[in-house]
């Protein structure tokens, strides 16, 4: 829950999961009985067995939800981090204090994914009286991004050893920006491969399929495996090809890096 930045006590979250599982089970049981009106013992047993699965699925959903949030936050932080580091390096060159730099990043509202971590750093220092290095190390334990962990740990080490913070931020910003560019370059190369697959499977193959069916119909065959050629063409045109296109679009959206 800390890594996901879900501001709920663990005991409260567990109570929500158990209560939701109970409500879902009762609702599923009542709806199943009303909808099916079971008349045999086997029907009742089937309904109760399915009802027993409902709390398991519900609790699993509560268990897995923070993990999805963690993965989403890690990706978003990774995308914002290069530009935040460039921003920090530019301001550090003016001689501003690091705590003021974090405050400025938060007030700019340009880095929503990083705002949770920055707020915790400021709360640790301003409200709880932690030193800045202690606050940074505390946030390192809870942040879901490995890249941000490395950056914050490095900043803490630079402060403790009296190193050059501006130089460190410059080096990290350049490294992060290069990784950002390389990741998008790799994605463009992968998309070119996907475009060839799309052309072969969802443009060329359907055309050949229609041509073959037309030829088969022309030589007198009215059906294939008991299904009429006209029905096959309608199912392929109205359902199969659109569903394949929708699936391909969803796949592209899932694999593309966030901008």
PDB file of C-alpha atoms in Angstrom:
ATOM      1  CA  UNK A   1       0.000   0.000   0.000  1.00  0.00           C
ATOM      2  CA  UNK A   2       2.900   2.367   0.686  1.00  0.00           C
ATOM      3  CA  UNK A   3       4.537   1.601  -2.656  1.00  0.00           C
ATOM      4  CA  UNK A   4       1.207   2.175  -4.405  1.00  0.00           C
ATOM      5  CA  UNK A   5       0.711   5.455  -2.484  1.00  0.00           C
ATOM      6  CA  UNK A   6      -2.717   4.233  -1.396  1.00  0.00           C
ATOM      7  CA  UNK A   7      -3.383   6.251   1.739  1.00  0.00           C
ATOM      8  CA  UNK A   8      -5.326   3.602   3.660  1.00  0.00           C
ATOM      9  CA  UNK A   9      -4.268   1.666   6.750  1.00  0.00           C
ATOM     10  CA  UNK A  10      -3.537  -1.985   6.033  1.00  0.00           C
ATOM     11  CA  UNK A  11      -6.134  -3.093   8.587  1.00  0.00           C
ATOM     12  CA  UNK A  12      -8.751  -0.876   6.923  1.00  0.00           C
ATOM     13  CA  UNK A  13      -7.882  -2.214   3.483  1.00  0.00           C
ATOM     14  CA  UNK A  14      -8.163  -5.801   4.749  1.00  0.00           C
ATOM     15  CA  UNK A  15     -11.533  -5.010   6.314  1.00  0.00           C
ATOM     16  CA  UNK A  16     -12.729  -3.526   3.010  1.00  0.00           C
ATOM     17  CA  UNK A  17     -11.631  -6.681   1.176  1.00  0.00           C
ATOM     18  CA  UNK A  18     -13.411  -9.030   3.605  1.00  0.00           C
ATOM     19  CA  UNK A  19     -16.592  -6.942   3.703  1.00  0.00           C
ATOM     20  CA  UNK A  20     -16.671  -6.656  -0.111  1.00  0.00           C
ATOM     21  CA  UNK A  21     -16.173 -10.425  -0.408  1.00  0.00           C
ATOM     22  CA  UNK A  22     -19.103 -11.005   1.954  1.00  0.00           C
ATOM     23  CA  UNK A  23     -21.413  -8.588   0.110  1.00  0.00           C
ATOM     24  CA  UNK A  24     -20.425 -10.006  -3.297  1.00  0.00           C
ATOM     25  CA  UNK A  25     -21.072 -13.586  -2.125  1.00  0.00           C
ATOM     26  CA  UNK A  26     -24.527 -12.808  -0.721  1.00  0.00           C
ATOM     27  CA  UNK A  27     -25.485 -10.781  -3.815  1.00  0.00           C
ATOM     28  CA  UNK A  28     -24.272 -13.523  -6.185  1.00  0.00           C
ATOM     29  CA  UNK A  29     -26.140 -16.213  -4.222  1.00  0.00           C
ATOM     30  CA  UNK A  30     -29.439 -14.298  -4.212  1.00  0.00           C
ATOM     31  CA  UNK A  31     -29.216 -13.311  -7.878  1.00  0.00           C
ATOM     32  CA  UNK A  32     -28.342 -16.890  -8.914  1.00  0.00           C
ATOM     33  CA  UNK A  33     -31.261 -18.383  -7.000  1.00  0.00           C
ATOM     34  CA  UNK A  34     -33.744 -15.807  -8.311  1.00  0.00           C
ATOM     35  CA  UNK A  35     -32.492 -16.035 -11.904  1.00  0.00           C
ATOM     36  CA  UNK A  36     -32.234 -19.829 -12.217  1.00  0.00           C
ATOM     37  CA  UNK A  37     -34.882 -21.042  -9.743  1.00  0.00           C
ATOM     38  CA  UNK A  38     -33.021 -24.341  -9.117  1.00  0.00           C
ATOM     39  CA  UNK A  39     -35.236 -27.418  -8.715  1.00  0.00           C
ATOM     40  CA  UNK A  40     -32.671 -30.175  -8.098  1.00  0.00           C
ATOM     41  CA  UNK A  41     -30.026 -30.758  -5.449  1.00  0.00           C
ATOM     42  CA  UNK A  42     -27.338 -30.655  -8.144  1.00  0.00           C
ATOM     43  CA  UNK A  43     -28.457 -27.162  -9.117  1.00  0.00           C
ATOM     44  CA  UNK A  44     -28.210 -25.968  -5.513  1.00  0.00           C
ATOM     45  CA  UNK A  45     -24.776 -27.552  -5.088  1.00  0.00           C
ATOM     46  CA  UNK A  46     -23.557 -25.892  -8.307  1.00  0.00           C
ATOM     47  CA  UNK A  47     -24.783 -22.480  -7.152  1.00  0.00           C
ATOM     48  CA  UNK A  48     -23.155 -22.833  -3.722  1.00  0.00           C
ATOM     49  CA  UNK A  49     -19.857 -23.959  -5.271  1.00  0.00           C
ATOM     50  CA  UNK A  50     -19.854 -20.947  -7.587  1.00  0.00           C
ATOM     51  CA  UNK A  51     -20.755 -18.717  -4.650  1.00  0.00           C
ATOM     52  CA  UNK A  52     -17.745 -20.068  -2.755  1.00  0.00           C
ATOM     53  CA  UNK A  53     -15.510 -18.834  -5.584  1.00  0.00           C
ATOM     54  CA  UNK A  54     -16.833 -15.255  -5.398  1.00  0.00           C
ATOM     55  CA  UNK A  55     -15.020 -14.237  -2.155  1.00  0.00           C
ATOM     56  CA  UNK A  56     -11.796 -15.809  -3.442  1.00  0.00           C
ATOM     57  CA  UNK A  57     -11.981 -13.792  -6.648  1.00  0.00           C
ATOM     58  CA  UNK A  58     -12.920 -10.619  -4.741  1.00  0.00           C
ATOM     59  CA  UNK A  59     -10.058 -10.922  -2.248  1.00  0.00           C
ATOM     60  CA  UNK A  60      -7.636 -11.720  -5.064  1.00  0.00           C
ATOM     61  CA  UNK A  61      -8.775  -8.523  -6.803  1.00  0.00           C
ATOM     62  CA  UNK A  62      -8.067  -6.494  -3.659  1.00  0.00           C
ATOM     63  CA  UNK A  63      -4.687  -8.231  -3.337  1.00  0.00           C
ATOM     64  CA  UNK A  64      -3.678  -7.627  -6.950  1.00  0.00           C
ATOM     65  CA  UNK A  65      -4.985  -4.053  -7.296  1.00  0.00           C
ATOM     66  CA  UNK A  66      -2.078  -2.383  -5.411  1.00  0.00           C
ATOM     67  CA  UNK A  67       0.370  -4.300  -7.607  1.00  0.00           C
ATOM     68  CA  UNK A  68      -1.206  -2.854 -10.750  1.00  0.00           C
ATOM     69  CA  UNK A  69      -1.011   0.627  -9.216  1.00  0.00           C
ATOM     70  CA  UNK A  70       2.657   0.046  -8.324  1.00  0.00           C
ATOM     71  CA  UNK A  71       3.519  -1.016 -11.887  1.00  0.00           C
ATOM     72  CA  UNK A  72       1.629   1.955 -13.321  1.00  0.00           C
ATOM     73  CA  UNK A  73       3.313   4.418 -10.931  1.00  0.00           C
ATOM     74  CA  UNK A  74       6.759   2.958 -11.650  1.00  0.00           C
ATOM     75  CA  UNK A  75       6.264   3.468 -15.395  1.00  0.00           C
ATOM     76  CA  UNK A  76       4.940   6.997 -14.935  1.00  0.00           C
ATOM     77  CA  UNK A  77       7.825   7.963 -12.621  1.00  0.00           C
ATOM     78  CA  UNK A  78      10.332   6.533 -15.071  1.00  0.00           C
ATOM     79  CA  UNK A  79       8.901   8.701 -17.864  1.00  0.00           C
ATOM     80  CA  UNK A  80       8.915  11.905 -15.788  1.00  0.00           C
ATOM     81  CA  UNK A  81      12.267  11.412 -14.095  1.00  0.00           C
ATOM     82  CA  UNK A  82      14.591  12.552 -16.954  1.00  0.00           C
ATOM     83  CA  UNK A  83      12.788  15.879 -17.284  1.00  0.00           C
ATOM     84  CA  UNK A  84      12.540  16.385 -13.526  1.00  0.00           C
ATOM     85  CA  UNK A  85      16.305  15.816 -13.224  1.00  0.00           C
ATOM     86  CA  UNK A  86      16.978  18.355 -15.977  1.00  0.00           C
ATOM     87  CA  UNK A  87      14.735  20.807 -14.133  1.00  0.00           C
ATOM     88  CA  UNK A  88      16.520  20.143 -10.833  1.00  0.00           C
ATOM     89  CA  UNK A  89      19.975  20.478 -12.419  1.00  0.00           C
ATOM     90  CA  UNK A  90      19.050  23.828 -13.962  1.00  0.00           C
ATOM     91  CA  UNK A  91      17.749  25.215 -10.653  1.00  0.00           C
ATOM     92  CA  UNK A  92      20.660  23.745  -8.658  1.00  0.00           C
ATOM     93  CA  UNK A  93      22.991  25.815 -10.822  1.00  0.00           C
ATOM     94  CA  UNK A  94      21.503  28.973  -9.322  1.00  0.00           C
ATOM     95  CA  UNK A  95      22.584  27.875  -5.848  1.00  0.00           C
ATOM     96  CA  UNK A  96      19.086  27.020  -4.560  1.00  0.00           C
ATOM     97  CA  UNK A  97      18.793  24.671  -1.595  1.00  0.00           C
ATOM     98  CA  UNK A  98      17.767  21.115  -2.396  1.00  0.00           C
ATOM     99  CA  UNK A  99      14.659  21.319  -0.208  1.00  0.00           C
ATOM    100  CA  UNK A 100      13.608  24.439  -2.146  1.00  0.00           C
ATOM    101  CA  UNK A 101      14.166  22.575  -5.407  1.00  0.00           C
ATOM    102  CA  UNK A 102      11.810  19.799  -4.292  1.00  0.00           C
ATOM    103  CA  UNK A 103       9.248  22.409  -3.210  1.00  0.00           C
ATOM    104  CA  UNK A 104       9.462  24.092  -6.595  1.00  0.00           C
ATOM    105  CA  UNK A 105       8.980  20.786  -8.432  1.00  0.00           C
ATOM    106  CA  UNK A 106       5.884  20.064  -6.383  1.00  0.00           C
ATOM    107  CA  UNK A 107       4.410  23.528  -6.856  1.00  0.00           C
ATOM    108  CA  UNK A 108       5.020  23.444 -10.616  1.00  0.00           C
ATOM    109  CA  UNK A 109       2.548  20.514 -10.935  1.00  0.00           C
ATOM    110  CA  UNK A 110       4.434  19.325 -14.025  1.00  0.00           C
ATOM    111  CA  UNK A 111       5.347  15.965 -12.485  1.00  0.00           C
ATOM    112  CA  UNK A 112       2.171  14.332 -11.111  1.00  0.00           C
ATOM    113  CA  UNK A 113       3.754  10.874 -10.845  1.00  0.00           C
ATOM    114  CA  UNK A 114       6.627  12.220  -8.740  1.00  0.00           C
ATOM    115  CA  UNK A 115       4.410  14.422  -6.576  1.00  0.00           C
ATOM    116  CA  UNK A 116       3.681  11.631  -4.072  1.00  0.00           C
ATOM    117  CA  UNK A 117       7.368  10.990  -3.396  1.00  0.00           C
ATOM    118  CA  UNK A 118       8.186  14.706  -3.253  1.00  0.00           C
ATOM    119  CA  UNK A 119       5.333  15.329  -0.790  1.00  0.00           C
ATOM    120  CA  UNK A 120       6.686  12.626   1.495  1.00  0.00           C
ATOM    121  CA  UNK A 121      10.177  14.135   1.393  1.00  0.00           C
ATOM    122  CA  UNK A 122       8.776  17.543   2.336  1.00  0.00           C
ATOM    123  CA  UNK A 123       6.522  16.089   5.050  1.00  0.00           C
ATOM    124  CA  UNK A 124       9.399  14.144   6.572  1.00  0.00           C
ATOM    125  CA  UNK A 125      11.572  17.257   6.739  1.00  0.00           C
ATOM    126  CA  UNK A 126       9.034  20.013   7.469  1.00  0.00           C
ATOM    127  CA  UNK A 127       6.529  18.183   9.681  1.00  0.00           C
ATOM    128  CA  UNK A 128       8.438  15.297  11.249  1.00  0.00           C
ATOM    129  CA  UNK A 129      11.790  17.038  11.635  1.00  0.00           C
ATOM    130  CA  UNK A 130      13.868  14.504   9.688  1.00  0.00           C
ATOM    131  CA  UNK A 131      17.147  15.589   8.157  1.00  0.00           C
ATOM    132  CA  UNK A 132      17.035  15.745   4.371  1.00  0.00           C
ATOM    133  CA  UNK A 133      19.233  12.673   3.946  1.00  0.00           C
ATOM    134  CA  UNK A 134      17.066  10.671   6.364  1.00  0.00           C
ATOM    135  CA  UNK A 135      13.942  11.789   4.502  1.00  0.00           C
ATOM    136  CA  UNK A 136      15.461  10.743   1.165  1.00  0.00           C
ATOM    137  CA  UNK A 137      16.445   7.324   2.505  1.00  0.00           C
ATOM    138  CA  UNK A 138      12.953   6.837   3.969  1.00  0.00           C
ATOM    139  CA  UNK A 139      11.333   7.568   0.610  1.00  0.00           C
ATOM    140  CA  UNK A 140      13.783   5.195  -1.107  1.00  0.00           C
ATOM    141  CA  UNK A 141      12.303   2.322   0.937  1.00  0.00           C
ATOM    142  CA  UNK A 142       8.757   2.968  -0.304  1.00  0.00           C
ATOM    143  CA  UNK A 143       9.011   4.255  -3.866  1.00  0.00           C
ATOM    144  CA  UNK A 144       8.080   1.707  -6.574  1.00  0.00           C
ATOM    145  CA  UNK A 145      10.612   3.029  -9.104  1.00  0.00           C
ATOM    146  CA  UNK A 146      14.110   1.530  -9.101  1.00  0.00           C
ATOM    147  CA  UNK A 147      15.373   4.510 -11.110  1.00  0.00           C
ATOM    148  CA  UNK A 148      14.100   6.972  -8.513  1.00  0.00           C
ATOM    149  CA  UNK A 149      15.578   4.858  -5.710  1.00  0.00           C
ATOM    150  CA  UNK A 150      18.975   5.130  -7.377  1.00  0.00           C
ATOM    151  CA  UNK A 151      18.652   8.896  -7.864  1.00  0.00           C
ATOM    152  CA  UNK A 152      17.520   9.635  -4.306  1.00  0.00           C
ATOM    153  CA  UNK A 153      20.171   7.347  -2.802  1.00  0.00           C
ATOM    154  CA  UNK A 154      22.804   9.097  -4.898  1.00  0.00           C
ATOM    155  CA  UNK A 155      21.604  12.535  -3.793  1.00  0.00           C
ATOM    156  CA  UNK A 156      21.743  11.436  -0.149  1.00  0.00           C
ATOM    157  CA  UNK A 157      25.307  10.153  -0.621  1.00  0.00           C
ATOM    158  CA  UNK A 158      26.359  13.390  -2.335  1.00  0.00           C
ATOM    159  CA  UNK A 159      24.980  15.437   0.574  1.00  0.00           C
ATOM    160  CA  UNK A 160      26.681  13.246   3.191  1.00  0.00           C
ATOM    161  CA  UNK A 161      30.044  13.249   1.409  1.00  0.00           C
ATOM    162  CA  UNK A 162      29.935  16.930   0.435  1.00  0.00           C
ATOM    163  CA  UNK A 163      30.038  16.221  -3.305  1.00  0.00           C
ATOM    164  CA  UNK A 164      28.975  18.410  -6.202  1.00  0.00           C
ATOM    165  CA  UNK A 165      25.185  18.100  -6.363  1.00  0.00           C
ATOM    166  CA  UNK A 166      24.863  20.071  -9.608  1.00  0.00           C
ATOM    167  CA  UNK A 167      27.353  17.790 -11.377  1.00  0.00           C
ATOM    168  CA  UNK A 168      25.614  14.687 -10.043  1.00  0.00           C
ATOM    169  CA  UNK A 169      22.211  15.923 -11.262  1.00  0.00           C
ATOM    170  CA  UNK A 170      23.687  16.780 -14.662  1.00  0.00           C
ATOM    171  CA  UNK A 171      25.190  13.305 -15.067  1.00  0.00           C
ATOM    172  CA  UNK A 172      22.005  11.533 -13.935  1.00  0.00           C
ATOM    173  CA  UNK A 173      19.780  13.691 -16.137  1.00  0.00           C
ATOM    174  CA  UNK A 174      21.910  12.923 -19.207  1.00  0.00           C
ATOM    175  CA  UNK A 175      21.888   9.191 -18.456  1.00  0.00           C
ATOM    176  CA  UNK A 176      18.132   9.167 -17.868  1.00  0.00           C
ATOM    177  CA  UNK A 177      17.444  11.187 -21.029  1.00  0.00           C
ATOM    178  CA  UNK A 178      19.614   8.857 -23.113  1.00  0.00           C
ATOM    179  CA  UNK A 179      17.729   5.841 -21.736  1.00  0.00           C
ATOM    180  CA  UNK A 180      14.450   7.609 -22.538  1.00  0.00           C
ATOM    181  CA  UNK A 181      15.518   8.175 -26.153  1.00  0.00           C
ATOM    182  CA  UNK A 182      16.837   4.628 -26.591  1.00  0.00           C
ATOM    183  CA  UNK A 183      13.612   3.129 -25.248  1.00  0.00           C
ATOM    184  CA  UNK A 184      11.522   5.066 -27.744  1.00  0.00           C
ATOM    185  CA  UNK A 185      13.908   4.260 -30.561  1.00  0.00           C
ATOM    186  CA  UNK A 186      13.553   0.551 -29.763  1.00  0.00           C
ATOM    187  CA  UNK A 187       9.789   0.940 -29.686  1.00  0.00           C
ATOM    188  CA  UNK A 188       9.762   2.554 -33.152  1.00  0.00           C
ATOM    189  CA  UNK A 189      11.786  -0.387 -34.501  1.00  0.00           C
ATOM    190  CA  UNK A 190       9.383  -2.859 -32.886  1.00  0.00           C
ATOM    191  CA  UNK A 191       6.374  -1.012 -34.317  1.00  0.00           C
ATOM    192  CA  UNK A 192       7.800  -1.393 -37.827  1.00  0.00           C
ATOM    193  CA  UNK A 193       7.818  -5.156 -37.253  1.00  0.00           C
ATOM    194  CA  UNK A 194       4.258  -5.045 -35.935  1.00  0.00           C
ATOM    195  CA  UNK A 195       3.177  -3.125 -39.042  1.00  0.00           C
ATOM    196  CA  UNK A 196       4.495  -5.920 -41.254  1.00  0.00           C
ATOM    197  CA  UNK A 197       2.656  -8.506 -39.153  1.00  0.00           C
ATOM    198  CA  UNK A 198      -0.517  -6.432 -39.376  1.00  0.00           C
ATOM    199  CA  UNK A 199      -0.217  -6.146 -43.160  1.00  0.00           C
ATOM    200  CA  UNK A 200       0.266  -9.899 -43.539  1.00  0.00           C
ATOM    201  CA  UNK A 201      -2.385 -11.124 -41.094  1.00  0.00           C
ATOM    202  CA  UNK A 202      -5.103  -8.484 -41.192  1.00  0.00           C
ATOM    203  CA  UNK A 203      -4.909  -7.120 -44.734  1.00  0.00           C
ATOM    204  CA  UNK A 204      -3.377  -9.693 -47.079  1.00  0.00           C
ATOM    205  CA  UNK A 205      -4.735 -12.823 -45.385  1.00  0.00           C
ATOM    206  CA  UNK A 206      -8.409 -11.682 -45.330  1.00  0.00           C
ATOM    207  CA  UNK A 207      -8.199 -10.672 -48.987  1.00  0.00           C
ATOM    208  CA  UNK A 208      -6.781 -14.079 -49.940  1.00  0.00           C
ATOM    209  CA  UNK A 209      -9.433 -15.746 -47.786  1.00  0.00           C
ATOM    210  CA  UNK A 210     -12.243 -13.910 -49.606  1.00  0.00           C
ATOM    211  CA  UNK A 211     -10.717 -14.703 -53.004  1.00  0.00           C
ATOM    212  CA  UNK A 212     -10.396 -18.404 -52.144  1.00  0.00           C
ATOM    213  CA  UNK A 213     -13.996 -18.551 -50.918  1.00  0.00           C
ATOM    214  CA  UNK A 214     -15.163 -16.836 -54.097  1.00  0.00           C
ATOM    215  CA  UNK A 215     -13.266 -19.358 -56.229  1.00  0.00           C
ATOM    216  CA  UNK A 216     -14.712 -22.267 -54.234  1.00  0.00           C
ATOM    217  CA  UNK A 217     -18.218 -20.848 -54.680  1.00  0.00           C
ATOM    218  CA  UNK A 218     -17.552 -20.400 -58.381  1.00  0.00           C
ATOM    219  CA  UNK A 219     -16.709 -24.076 -58.942  1.00  0.00           C
ATOM    220  CA  UNK A 220     -20.014 -25.140 -57.441  1.00  0.00           C
ATOM    221  CA  UNK A 221     -19.235 -25.862 -53.782  1.00  0.00           C
ATOM    222  CA  UNK A 222     -21.961 -24.362 -51.649  1.00  0.00           C
ATOM    223  CA  UNK A 223     -20.559 -25.059 -48.207  1.00  0.00           C
ATOM    224  CA  UNK A 224     -17.445 -26.022 -46.246  1.00  0.00           C
ATOM    225  CA  UNK A 225     -17.787 -28.554 -43.437  1.00  0.00           C
ATOM    226  CA  UNK A 226     -21.541 -28.017 -43.429  1.00  0.00           C
ATOM    227  CA  UNK A 227     -21.332 -24.216 -43.212  1.00  0.00           C
ATOM    228  CA  UNK A 228     -22.404 -22.180 -46.229  1.00  0.00           C
ATOM    229  CA  UNK A 229     -19.757 -20.057 -47.909  1.00  0.00           C
ATOM    230  CA  UNK A 230     -22.008 -17.009 -47.649  1.00  0.00           C
ATOM    231  CA  UNK A 231     -22.227 -17.480 -43.849  1.00  0.00           C
ATOM    232  CA  UNK A 232     -18.439 -17.903 -43.581  1.00  0.00           C
ATOM    233  CA  UNK A 233     -17.900 -14.669 -45.515  1.00  0.00           C
ATOM    234  CA  UNK A 234     -20.378 -12.746 -43.362  1.00  0.00           C
ATOM    235  CA  UNK A 235     -18.933 -14.081 -40.073  1.00  0.00           C
ATOM    236  CA  UNK A 236     -15.379 -13.294 -41.195  1.00  0.00           C
ATOM    237  CA  UNK A 237     -16.247  -9.811 -42.459  1.00  0.00           C
ATOM    238  CA  UNK A 238     -18.570  -8.714 -39.656  1.00  0.00           C
ATOM    239  CA  UNK A 239     -16.975 -10.407 -36.630  1.00  0.00           C
ATOM    240  CA  UNK A 240     -13.562 -12.080 -37.081  1.00  0.00           C
ATOM    241  CA  UNK A 241     -11.718  -9.299 -38.915  1.00  0.00           C
ATOM    242  CA  UNK A 242     -13.078  -6.453 -36.675  1.00  0.00           C
ATOM    243  CA  UNK A 243     -12.271  -8.429 -33.519  1.00  0.00           C
ATOM    244  CA  UNK A 244      -8.723  -9.116 -34.731  1.00  0.00           C
ATOM    245  CA  UNK A 245      -8.250  -5.411 -35.480  1.00  0.00           C
ATOM    246  CA  UNK A 246      -9.563  -4.437 -32.045  1.00  0.00           C
ATOM    247  CA  UNK A 247      -7.242  -6.987 -30.414  1.00  0.00           C
ATOM    248  CA  UNK A 248      -4.263  -5.616 -32.353  1.00  0.00           C
ATOM    249  CA  UNK A 249      -5.085  -2.034 -31.309  1.00  0.00           C
ATOM    250  CA  UNK A 250      -5.321  -3.090 -27.641  1.00  0.00           C
ATOM    251  CA  UNK A 251      -1.998  -4.927 -27.928  1.00  0.00           C
ATOM    252  CA  UNK A 252      -0.253  -1.865 -29.409  1.00  0.00           C
ATOM    253  CA  UNK A 253      -1.637   0.341 -26.625  1.00  0.00           C
ATOM    254  CA  UNK A 254      -0.401  -2.094 -23.976  1.00  0.00           C
ATOM    255  CA  UNK A 255       3.156  -2.409 -25.267  1.00  0.00           C
ATOM    256  CA  UNK A 256       3.780   1.233 -26.150  1.00  0.00           C
ATOM    257  CA  UNK A 257       5.733   3.301 -23.604  1.00  0.00           C
ATOM    258  CA  UNK A 258       3.943   6.208 -21.972  1.00  0.00           C
ATOM    259  CA  UNK A 259       4.809   9.636 -23.324  1.00  0.00           C
TER     260      UNK A 259
END
